[in-house]
Amino acid sequence: LVIAPPGYVLVSFDWNQAELRLLAHYTKDEFLLDAYRHRKDIHQETADRIGITRTQAKRTNFSIVYGIGKIGLAEELGISVPEAAQLLERYHAMLPGIRKLYSTSEQIATRNRHIPMWTGRLRHYREEDPTHRAMSHLIQGGVAEMARIALTRLHRRLEGTRAYQILQVHDEILFEIPIGQEIETVKAIKAIMEDYPFDVPIVAEGKIGYSWGNMKPIDFRDGEPVIPKLERENV
């Protein structure tokens, strides 16, 4: 159990659909760009376009990032392989840029034995390494670069404030923040974690509480955080 020390509160931030937002940035598909630029529900939009449930659309959207095929998608959704194949055809007809990115990424990785992240950092492949997952590596590596840069920027911004980064798990970063500094610090964290040069907005979402297992969402209204009422007795 992770609990805030006396005089502190815990705050966690992670990114909303970072992989799919990077996919939109790389593919330039208008469907994805429009959804994220206008804050639409990407999973419901997908469901409506290709005739599946929102839950199926959510699983499909995230599975596509990892280069899933018809057999894997059939297992993921609990449908037949022919049904999964038809679903993938409808999906890629809606988002033609994904197959192009998949092919281009694999070609680059095969030719150069590496693929560059958006920062310029290279993901290397040995001669015996397969390159068919290069698109997945491009996206996942890109999110890892987002986290690496955020951690560095946040360290510099929080130095001397008595607020600390204490933990990172996947896309989530956990902080200890002195009570009384919540609003100023939360605004700074959100601004840093959303500052990236992509074609769609990056959105960071925060939670706050006295224990990591009992946190409440932080609402942002016109850029200002609204801190929910907390009770330490619940810890």
PDB file of C-alpha atoms in Angstrom:
ATOM      1  CA  LEU A   1       0.000   0.000   0.000  1.00  0.00           C
ATOM      2  CA  VAL A   2       1.419   3.382  -1.049  1.00  0.00           C
ATOM      3  CA  ILE A   3       0.329   6.105   1.395  1.00  0.00           C
ATOM      4  CA  ALA A   4       1.149   9.800   1.420  1.00  0.00           C
ATOM      5  CA  PRO A   5       3.367  10.869   4.353  1.00  0.00           C
ATOM      6  CA  PRO A   6       2.070  13.483   6.829  1.00  0.00           C
ATOM      7  CA  GLY A   7       1.684  16.861   5.164  1.00  0.00           C
ATOM      8  CA  TYR A   8       1.528  15.362   1.668  1.00  0.00           C
ATOM      9  CA  VAL A   9      -1.011  14.059  -0.817  1.00  0.00           C
ATOM     10  CA  LEU A  10      -0.500  11.619  -3.682  1.00  0.00           C
ATOM     11  CA  VAL A  11      -1.171  12.646  -7.274  1.00  0.00           C
ATOM     12  CA  SER A  12      -0.969  10.377 -10.308  1.00  0.00           C
ATOM     13  CA  PHE A  13      -1.043  11.332 -13.982  1.00  0.00           C
ATOM     14  CA  ASP A  14      -1.164   9.229 -17.106  1.00  0.00           C
ATOM     15  CA  TRP A  15      -1.914   9.807 -20.767  1.00  0.00           C
ATOM     16  CA  ASN A  16      -5.269   9.267 -22.391  1.00  0.00           C
ATOM     17  CA  GLN A  17      -4.899   6.800 -25.304  1.00  0.00           C
ATOM     18  CA  ALA A  18      -1.287   7.749 -25.974  1.00  0.00           C
ATOM     19  CA  GLU A  19      -0.699   4.868 -28.407  1.00  0.00           C
ATOM     20  CA  LEU A  20      -3.733   5.700 -30.540  1.00  0.00           C
ATOM     21  CA  ARG A  21      -2.846   9.389 -30.556  1.00  0.00           C
ATOM     22  CA  LEU A  22       0.631   8.542 -31.829  1.00  0.00           C
ATOM     23  CA  LEU A  23      -0.976   6.278 -34.419  1.00  0.00           C
ATOM     24  CA  ALA A  24      -3.046   9.258 -35.583  1.00  0.00           C
ATOM     25  CA  HIS A  25       0.102  11.387 -35.759  1.00  0.00           C
ATOM     26  CA  TYR A  26       1.978   8.864 -37.900  1.00  0.00           C
ATOM     27  CA  THR A  27      -0.827   7.690 -40.207  1.00  0.00           C
ATOM     28  CA  LYS A  28      -2.398  11.138 -40.782  1.00  0.00           C
ATOM     29  CA  ASP A  29      -5.743   9.340 -41.247  1.00  0.00           C
ATOM     30  CA  GLU A  30      -8.481  11.964 -41.204  1.00  0.00           C
ATOM     31  CA  PHE A  31     -10.806   9.796 -39.111  1.00  0.00           C
ATOM     32  CA  LEU A  32      -8.276   9.636 -36.257  1.00  0.00           C
ATOM     33  CA  LEU A  33      -7.126  13.238 -36.621  1.00  0.00           C
ATOM     34  CA  ASP A  34     -10.703  14.530 -36.539  1.00  0.00           C
ATOM     35  CA  ALA A  35     -11.666  12.380 -33.550  1.00  0.00           C
ATOM     36  CA  TYR A  36      -8.785  13.569 -31.408  1.00  0.00           C
ATOM     37  CA  ARG A  37      -8.804  17.180 -32.516  1.00  0.00           C
ATOM     38  CA  HIS A  38     -12.503  17.448 -31.663  1.00  0.00           C
ATOM     39  CA  ARG A  39     -12.403  15.306 -28.501  1.00  0.00           C
ATOM     40  CA  LYS A  40     -14.736  12.614 -29.838  1.00  0.00           C
ATOM     41  CA  ASP A  41     -15.141   9.161 -28.317  1.00  0.00           C
ATOM     42  CA  ILE A  42     -12.797   7.271 -30.652  1.00  0.00           C
ATOM     43  CA  HIS A  43     -14.141   3.865 -29.641  1.00  0.00           C
ATOM     44  CA  GLN A  44     -17.786   4.808 -30.190  1.00  0.00           C
ATOM     45  CA  GLU A  45     -16.899   6.474 -33.486  1.00  0.00           C
ATOM     46  CA  THR A  46     -15.143   3.287 -34.588  1.00  0.00           C
ATOM     47  CA  ALA A  47     -18.058   1.135 -33.455  1.00  0.00           C
ATOM     48  CA  ASP A  48     -20.558   3.250 -35.382  1.00  0.00           C
ATOM     49  CA  ARG A  49     -18.468   3.229 -38.556  1.00  0.00           C
ATOM     50  CA  ILE A  50     -17.819  -0.501 -38.829  1.00  0.00           C
ATOM     51  CA  GLY A  51     -20.901  -1.912 -37.100  1.00  0.00           C
ATOM     52  CA  ILE A  52     -19.609  -3.447 -33.866  1.00  0.00           C
ATOM     53  CA  THR A  53     -20.083  -2.723 -30.160  1.00  0.00           C
ATOM     54  CA  ARG A  54     -18.047  -0.075 -28.386  1.00  0.00           C
ATOM     55  CA  THR A  55     -16.306  -2.768 -26.314  1.00  0.00           C
ATOM     56  CA  GLN A  56     -15.295  -4.630 -29.472  1.00  0.00           C
ATOM     57  CA  ALA A  57     -14.156  -1.375 -31.045  1.00  0.00           C
ATOM     58  CA  LYS A  58     -12.005  -0.512 -28.031  1.00  0.00           C
ATOM     59  CA  ARG A  59     -10.308  -3.908 -28.102  1.00  0.00           C
ATOM     60  CA  THR A  60      -9.806  -3.661 -31.841  1.00  0.00           C
ATOM     61  CA  ASN A  61      -8.365  -0.152 -31.704  1.00  0.00           C
ATOM     62  CA  PHE A  62      -5.733  -1.074 -29.153  1.00  0.00           C
ATOM     63  CA  SER A  63      -5.009  -4.462 -30.743  1.00  0.00           C
ATOM     64  CA  ILE A  64      -4.290  -2.824 -34.101  1.00  0.00           C
ATOM     65  CA  VAL A  65      -1.365  -0.949 -32.542  1.00  0.00           C
ATOM     66  CA  TYR A  66       0.262  -4.307 -31.792  1.00  0.00           C
ATOM     67  CA  GLY A  67      -0.204  -5.547 -35.344  1.00  0.00           C
ATOM     68  CA  ILE A  68      -2.879  -8.117 -34.540  1.00  0.00           C
ATOM     69  CA  GLY A  69      -4.076 -10.433 -37.332  1.00  0.00           C
ATOM     70  CA  LYS A  70      -7.398 -12.139 -37.974  1.00  0.00           C
ATOM     71  CA  ILE A  71      -6.646 -15.148 -35.739  1.00  0.00           C
ATOM     72  CA  GLY A  72      -5.535 -13.027 -32.815  1.00  0.00           C
ATOM     73  CA  LEU A  73      -8.475 -10.663 -33.217  1.00  0.00           C
ATOM     74  CA  ALA A  74     -10.896 -13.589 -33.366  1.00  0.00           C
ATOM     75  CA  GLU A  75      -9.528 -14.816 -30.028  1.00  0.00           C
ATOM     76  CA  GLU A  76      -9.600 -11.299 -28.561  1.00  0.00           C
ATOM     77  CA  LEU A  77     -13.229 -10.669 -29.510  1.00  0.00           C
ATOM     78  CA  GLY A  78     -14.553 -14.225 -29.223  1.00  0.00           C
ATOM     79  CA  ILE A  79     -15.673 -14.367 -32.843  1.00  0.00           C
ATOM     80  CA  SER A  80     -14.852 -16.652 -35.772  1.00  0.00           C
ATOM     81  CA  VAL A  81     -11.753 -16.144 -37.881  1.00  0.00           C
ATOM     82  CA  PRO A  82     -13.792 -15.298 -41.031  1.00  0.00           C
ATOM     83  CA  GLU A  83     -15.742 -12.695 -38.993  1.00  0.00           C
ATOM     84  CA  ALA A  84     -12.478 -11.232 -37.705  1.00  0.00           C
ATOM     85  CA  ALA A  85     -11.079 -11.097 -41.235  1.00  0.00           C
ATOM     86  CA  GLN A  86     -14.147  -9.195 -42.452  1.00  0.00           C
ATOM     87  CA  LEU A  87     -13.956  -6.836 -39.483  1.00  0.00           C
ATOM     88  CA  LEU A  88     -10.288  -6.089 -40.222  1.00  0.00           C
ATOM     89  CA  GLU A  89     -11.128  -5.350 -43.857  1.00  0.00           C
ATOM     90  CA  ARG A  90     -13.794  -2.841 -42.789  1.00  0.00           C
ATOM     91  CA  TYR A  91     -11.426  -1.361 -40.239  1.00  0.00           C
ATOM     92  CA  HIS A  92      -8.556  -0.870 -42.683  1.00  0.00           C
ATOM     93  CA  ALA A  93     -10.906   0.505 -45.321  1.00  0.00           C
ATOM     94  CA  MET A  94     -11.813   3.176 -42.780  1.00  0.00           C
ATOM     95  CA  LEU A  95      -8.171   3.745 -41.783  1.00  0.00           C
ATOM     96  CA  PRO A  96      -6.011   3.023 -44.848  1.00  0.00           C
ATOM     97  CA  GLY A  97      -3.004   4.758 -43.329  1.00  0.00           C
ATOM     98  CA  ILE A  98      -2.442   1.942 -40.835  1.00  0.00           C
ATOM     99  CA  ARG A  99      -1.501  -0.686 -43.397  1.00  0.00           C
ATOM    100  CA  LYS A 100       0.710   1.856 -45.142  1.00  0.00           C
ATOM    101  CA  LEU A 101       2.463   2.671 -41.852  1.00  0.00           C
ATOM    102  CA  TYR A 102       2.812  -1.042 -41.076  1.00  0.00           C
ATOM    103  CA  SER A 103       4.439  -1.694 -44.445  1.00  0.00           C
ATOM    104  CA  THR A 104       6.665   1.379 -44.381  1.00  0.00           C
ATOM    105  CA  SER A 105       7.850   0.690 -40.833  1.00  0.00           C
ATOM    106  CA  GLU A 106       8.747  -2.895 -41.693  1.00  0.00           C
ATOM    107  CA  GLN A 107      10.604  -1.817 -44.826  1.00  0.00           C
ATOM    108  CA  ILE A 108      12.640   0.785 -42.941  1.00  0.00           C
ATOM    109  CA  ALA A 109      13.482  -1.649 -40.148  1.00  0.00           C
ATOM    110  CA  THR A 110      14.481  -4.358 -42.632  1.00  0.00           C
ATOM    111  CA  ARG A 111      16.620  -2.039 -44.736  1.00  0.00           C
ATOM    112  CA  ASN A 112      18.334  -0.079 -41.933  1.00  0.00           C
ATOM    113  CA  ARG A 113      18.129  -2.640 -39.090  1.00  0.00           C
ATOM    114  CA  HIS A 114      16.637   0.092 -36.946  1.00  0.00           C
ATOM    115  CA  ILE A 115      13.594   2.334 -36.797  1.00  0.00           C
ATOM    116  CA  PRO A 116      13.742   5.907 -35.426  1.00  0.00           C
ATOM    117  CA  MET A 117      11.442   7.135 -32.693  1.00  0.00           C
ATOM    118  CA  TRP A 118      10.015  10.658 -32.987  1.00  0.00           C
ATOM    119  CA  THR A 119      12.900  11.904 -30.841  1.00  0.00           C
ATOM    120  CA  GLY A 120      15.534  10.371 -33.101  1.00  0.00           C
ATOM    121  CA  ARG A 121      16.368   7.540 -30.701  1.00  0.00           C
ATOM    122  CA  LEU A 122      16.760   4.277 -32.598  1.00  0.00           C
ATOM    123  CA  ARG A 123      15.154   0.909 -31.949  1.00  0.00           C
ATOM    124  CA  HIS A 124      17.754  -1.553 -33.311  1.00  0.00           C
ATOM    125  CA  TYR A 125      17.253  -4.987 -34.891  1.00  0.00           C
ATOM    126  CA  ARG A 126      19.874  -7.690 -35.121  1.00  0.00           C
ATOM    127  CA  GLU A 127      20.179  -9.510 -38.427  1.00  0.00           C
ATOM    128  CA  GLU A 128      18.175 -12.449 -37.098  1.00  0.00           C
ATOM    129  CA  ASP A 129      15.431 -10.281 -35.561  1.00  0.00           C
ATOM    130  CA  PRO A 130      12.067 -10.202 -37.374  1.00  0.00           C
ATOM    131  CA  THR A 131      10.870  -6.729 -38.348  1.00  0.00           C
ATOM    132  CA  HIS A 132       7.153  -7.337 -38.907  1.00  0.00           C
ATOM    133  CA  ARG A 133       6.372  -5.673 -35.558  1.00  0.00           C
ATOM    134  CA  ALA A 134       8.212  -2.471 -36.446  1.00  0.00           C
ATOM    135  CA  MET A 135       5.027  -0.367 -36.402  1.00  0.00           C
ATOM    136  CA  SER A 136       4.219  -1.626 -32.915  1.00  0.00           C
ATOM    137  CA  HIS A 137       7.768  -0.838 -31.810  1.00  0.00           C
ATOM    138  CA  LEU A 138       7.469   2.627 -33.357  1.00  0.00           C
ATOM    139  CA  ILE A 139       4.304   3.385 -31.393  1.00  0.00           C
ATOM    140  CA  GLN A 140       5.248   1.742 -28.099  1.00  0.00           C
ATOM    141  CA  GLY A 141       8.751   3.171 -28.289  1.00  0.00           C
ATOM    142  CA  GLY A 142       7.278   6.583 -29.022  1.00  0.00           C
ATOM    143  CA  VAL A 143       5.173   6.445 -25.858  1.00  0.00           C
ATOM    144  CA  ALA A 144       8.226   5.330 -23.886  1.00  0.00           C
ATOM    145  CA  GLU A 145      10.044   8.390 -25.240  1.00  0.00           C
ATOM    146  CA  MET A 146       7.142  10.561 -24.081  1.00  0.00           C
ATOM    147  CA  ALA A 147       7.560   9.160 -20.579  1.00  0.00           C
ATOM    148  CA  ARG A 148      11.354   9.560 -20.610  1.00  0.00           C
ATOM    149  CA  ILE A 149      11.105  13.209 -21.642  1.00  0.00           C
ATOM    150  CA  ALA A 150       8.283  13.924 -19.193  1.00  0.00           C
ATOM    151  CA  LEU A 151      10.254  12.472 -16.272  1.00  0.00           C
ATOM    152  CA  THR A 152      13.248  14.659 -17.113  1.00  0.00           C
ATOM    153  CA  ARG A 153      11.177  17.820 -17.534  1.00  0.00           C
ATOM    154  CA  LEU A 154       9.179  17.133 -14.382  1.00  0.00           C
ATOM    155  CA  HIS A 155      12.335  16.578 -12.327  1.00  0.00           C
ATOM    156  CA  ARG A 156      13.654  19.971 -13.386  1.00  0.00           C
ATOM    157  CA  ARG A 157      10.319  21.716 -12.780  1.00  0.00           C
ATOM    158  CA  LEU A 158       9.732  20.204  -9.327  1.00  0.00           C
ATOM    159  CA  GLU A 159      13.283  20.607  -8.042  1.00  0.00           C
ATOM    160  CA  GLY A 160      13.233  22.689  -4.873  1.00  0.00           C
ATOM    161  CA  THR A 161       9.409  22.601  -4.502  1.00  0.00           C
ATOM    162  CA  ARG A 162       9.224  19.674  -2.020  1.00  0.00           C
ATOM    163  CA  ALA A 163       7.080  17.828  -4.571  1.00  0.00           C
ATOM    164  CA  TYR A 164       8.569  14.553  -5.786  1.00  0.00           C
ATOM    165  CA  GLN A 165       8.164  11.943  -8.473  1.00  0.00           C
ATOM    166  CA  ILE A 166       8.156   8.673  -6.570  1.00  0.00           C
ATOM    167  CA  LEU A 167       7.045   5.992  -9.034  1.00  0.00           C
ATOM    168  CA  GLN A 168       6.414   5.224 -12.700  1.00  0.00           C
ATOM    169  CA  VAL A 169       4.312   2.273 -13.882  1.00  0.00           C
ATOM    170  CA  HIS A 170       3.850   2.060 -17.664  1.00  0.00           C
ATOM    171  CA  ASP A 171       2.278   5.415 -18.639  1.00  0.00           C
ATOM    172  CA  GLU A 172       1.436   6.448 -15.067  1.00  0.00           C
ATOM    173  CA  ILE A 173       3.615   8.715 -12.939  1.00  0.00           C
ATOM    174  CA  LEU A 174       2.993   9.035  -9.186  1.00  0.00           C
ATOM    175  CA  PHE A 175       3.890  12.124  -7.170  1.00  0.00           C
ATOM    176  CA  GLU A 176       4.024  13.258  -3.545  1.00  0.00           C
ATOM    177  CA  ILE A 177       2.869  16.878  -3.312  1.00  0.00           C
ATOM    178  CA  PRO A 178       2.829  19.074  -0.184  1.00  0.00           C
ATOM    179  CA  ILE A 179      -0.661  19.927   0.990  1.00  0.00           C
ATOM    180  CA  GLY A 180      -1.344  23.515  -0.052  1.00  0.00           C
ATOM    181  CA  GLN A 181       0.629  23.219  -3.293  1.00  0.00           C
ATOM    182  CA  GLU A 182      -1.806  20.923  -5.101  1.00  0.00           C
ATOM    183  CA  ILE A 183      -3.307  23.361  -7.605  1.00  0.00           C
ATOM    184  CA  GLU A 184      -0.065  24.990  -8.724  1.00  0.00           C
ATOM    185  CA  THR A 185       1.792  21.673  -8.976  1.00  0.00           C
ATOM    186  CA  VAL A 186      -0.998  19.790 -10.737  1.00  0.00           C
ATOM    187  CA  LYS A 187      -1.254  22.543 -13.365  1.00  0.00           C
ATOM    188  CA  ALA A 188       2.488  22.347 -13.977  1.00  0.00           C
ATOM    189  CA  ILE A 189       2.472  18.554 -14.265  1.00  0.00           C
ATOM    190  CA  LYS A 190      -0.430  18.538 -16.718  1.00  0.00           C
ATOM    191  CA  ALA A 191       1.156  21.252 -18.883  1.00  0.00           C
ATOM    192  CA  ILE A 192       4.461  19.389 -19.093  1.00  0.00           C
ATOM    193  CA  MET A 193       2.848  16.031 -19.850  1.00  0.00           C
ATOM    194  CA  GLU A 194       0.792  17.515 -22.680  1.00  0.00           C
ATOM    195  CA  ASP A 195       3.607  19.461 -24.365  1.00  0.00           C
ATOM    196  CA  TYR A 196       4.547  17.369 -27.410  1.00  0.00           C
ATOM    197  CA  PRO A 197       4.924  18.254 -31.117  1.00  0.00           C
ATOM    198  CA  PHE A 198       2.271  15.933 -32.540  1.00  0.00           C
ATOM    199  CA  ASP A 199      -0.567  16.470 -35.015  1.00  0.00           C
ATOM    200  CA  VAL A 200      -3.185  15.697 -32.368  1.00  0.00           C
ATOM    201  CA  PRO A 201      -3.442  16.987 -28.805  1.00  0.00           C
ATOM    202  CA  ILE A 202      -1.914  14.868 -26.048  1.00  0.00           C
ATOM    203  CA  VAL A 203      -4.143  14.669 -22.973  1.00  0.00           C
ATOM    204  CA  ALA A 204      -2.872  13.893 -19.463  1.00  0.00           C
ATOM    205  CA  GLU A 205      -5.400  12.928 -16.798  1.00  0.00           C
ATOM    206  CA  GLY A 206      -4.828  13.202 -13.059  1.00  0.00           C
ATOM    207  CA  LYS A 207      -6.069  11.651  -9.828  1.00  0.00           C
ATOM    208  CA  ILE A 208      -5.455  12.624  -6.217  1.00  0.00           C
ATOM    209  CA  GLY A 209      -5.727  10.930  -2.825  1.00  0.00           C
ATOM    210  CA  TYR A 210      -3.980   9.969   0.384  1.00  0.00           C
ATOM    211  CA  SER A 211      -3.352   6.422  -0.845  1.00  0.00           C
ATOM    212  CA  TRP A 212      -2.586   5.079  -4.318  1.00  0.00           C
ATOM    213  CA  GLY A 213      -5.471   2.645  -4.079  1.00  0.00           C
ATOM    214  CA  ASN A 214      -8.047   5.277  -3.143  1.00  0.00           C
ATOM    215  CA  MET A 215      -7.740   8.214  -5.523  1.00  0.00           C
ATOM    216  CA  LYS A 216     -10.309  10.544  -7.080  1.00  0.00           C
ATOM    217  CA  PRO A 217     -10.207  12.145 -10.549  1.00  0.00           C
ATOM    218  CA  ILE A 218      -9.071  15.745 -10.853  1.00  0.00           C
ATOM    219  CA  ASP A 219     -11.485  17.742 -12.967  1.00  0.00           C
ATOM    220  CA  PHE A 220     -10.094  20.496 -15.179  1.00  0.00           C
ATOM    221  CA  ARG A 221     -12.376  23.393 -16.046  1.00  0.00           C
ATOM    222  CA  ASP A 222     -11.010  26.017 -18.412  1.00  0.00           C
ATOM    223  CA  GLY A 223      -7.505  24.855 -17.555  1.00  0.00           C
ATOM    224  CA  GLU A 224      -7.986  25.159 -13.798  1.00  0.00           C
ATOM    225  CA  PRO A 225      -7.897  21.983 -11.665  1.00  0.00           C
ATOM    226  CA  VAL A 226     -10.794  21.300  -9.327  1.00  0.00           C
ATOM    227  CA  ILE A 227      -9.455  19.284  -6.403  1.00  0.00           C
ATOM    228  CA  PRO A 228     -12.027  16.865  -4.921  1.00  0.00           C
ATOM    229  CA  LYS A 229     -12.607  16.625  -1.193  1.00  0.00           C
ATOM    230  CA  LEU A 230     -10.357  14.007   0.376  1.00  0.00           C
ATOM    231  CA  GLU A 231     -10.616  12.081   3.622  1.00  0.00           C
ATOM    232  CA  ARG A 232      -7.492  10.582   5.129  1.00  0.00           C
ATOM    233  CA  GLU A 233      -9.658   8.417   7.414  1.00  0.00           C
ATOM    234  CA  ASN A 234     -10.406   6.175   4.424  1.00  0.00           C
ATOM    235  CA  VAL A 235      -6.766   5.061   4.209  1.00  0.00           C
TER     236      VAL A 235
END
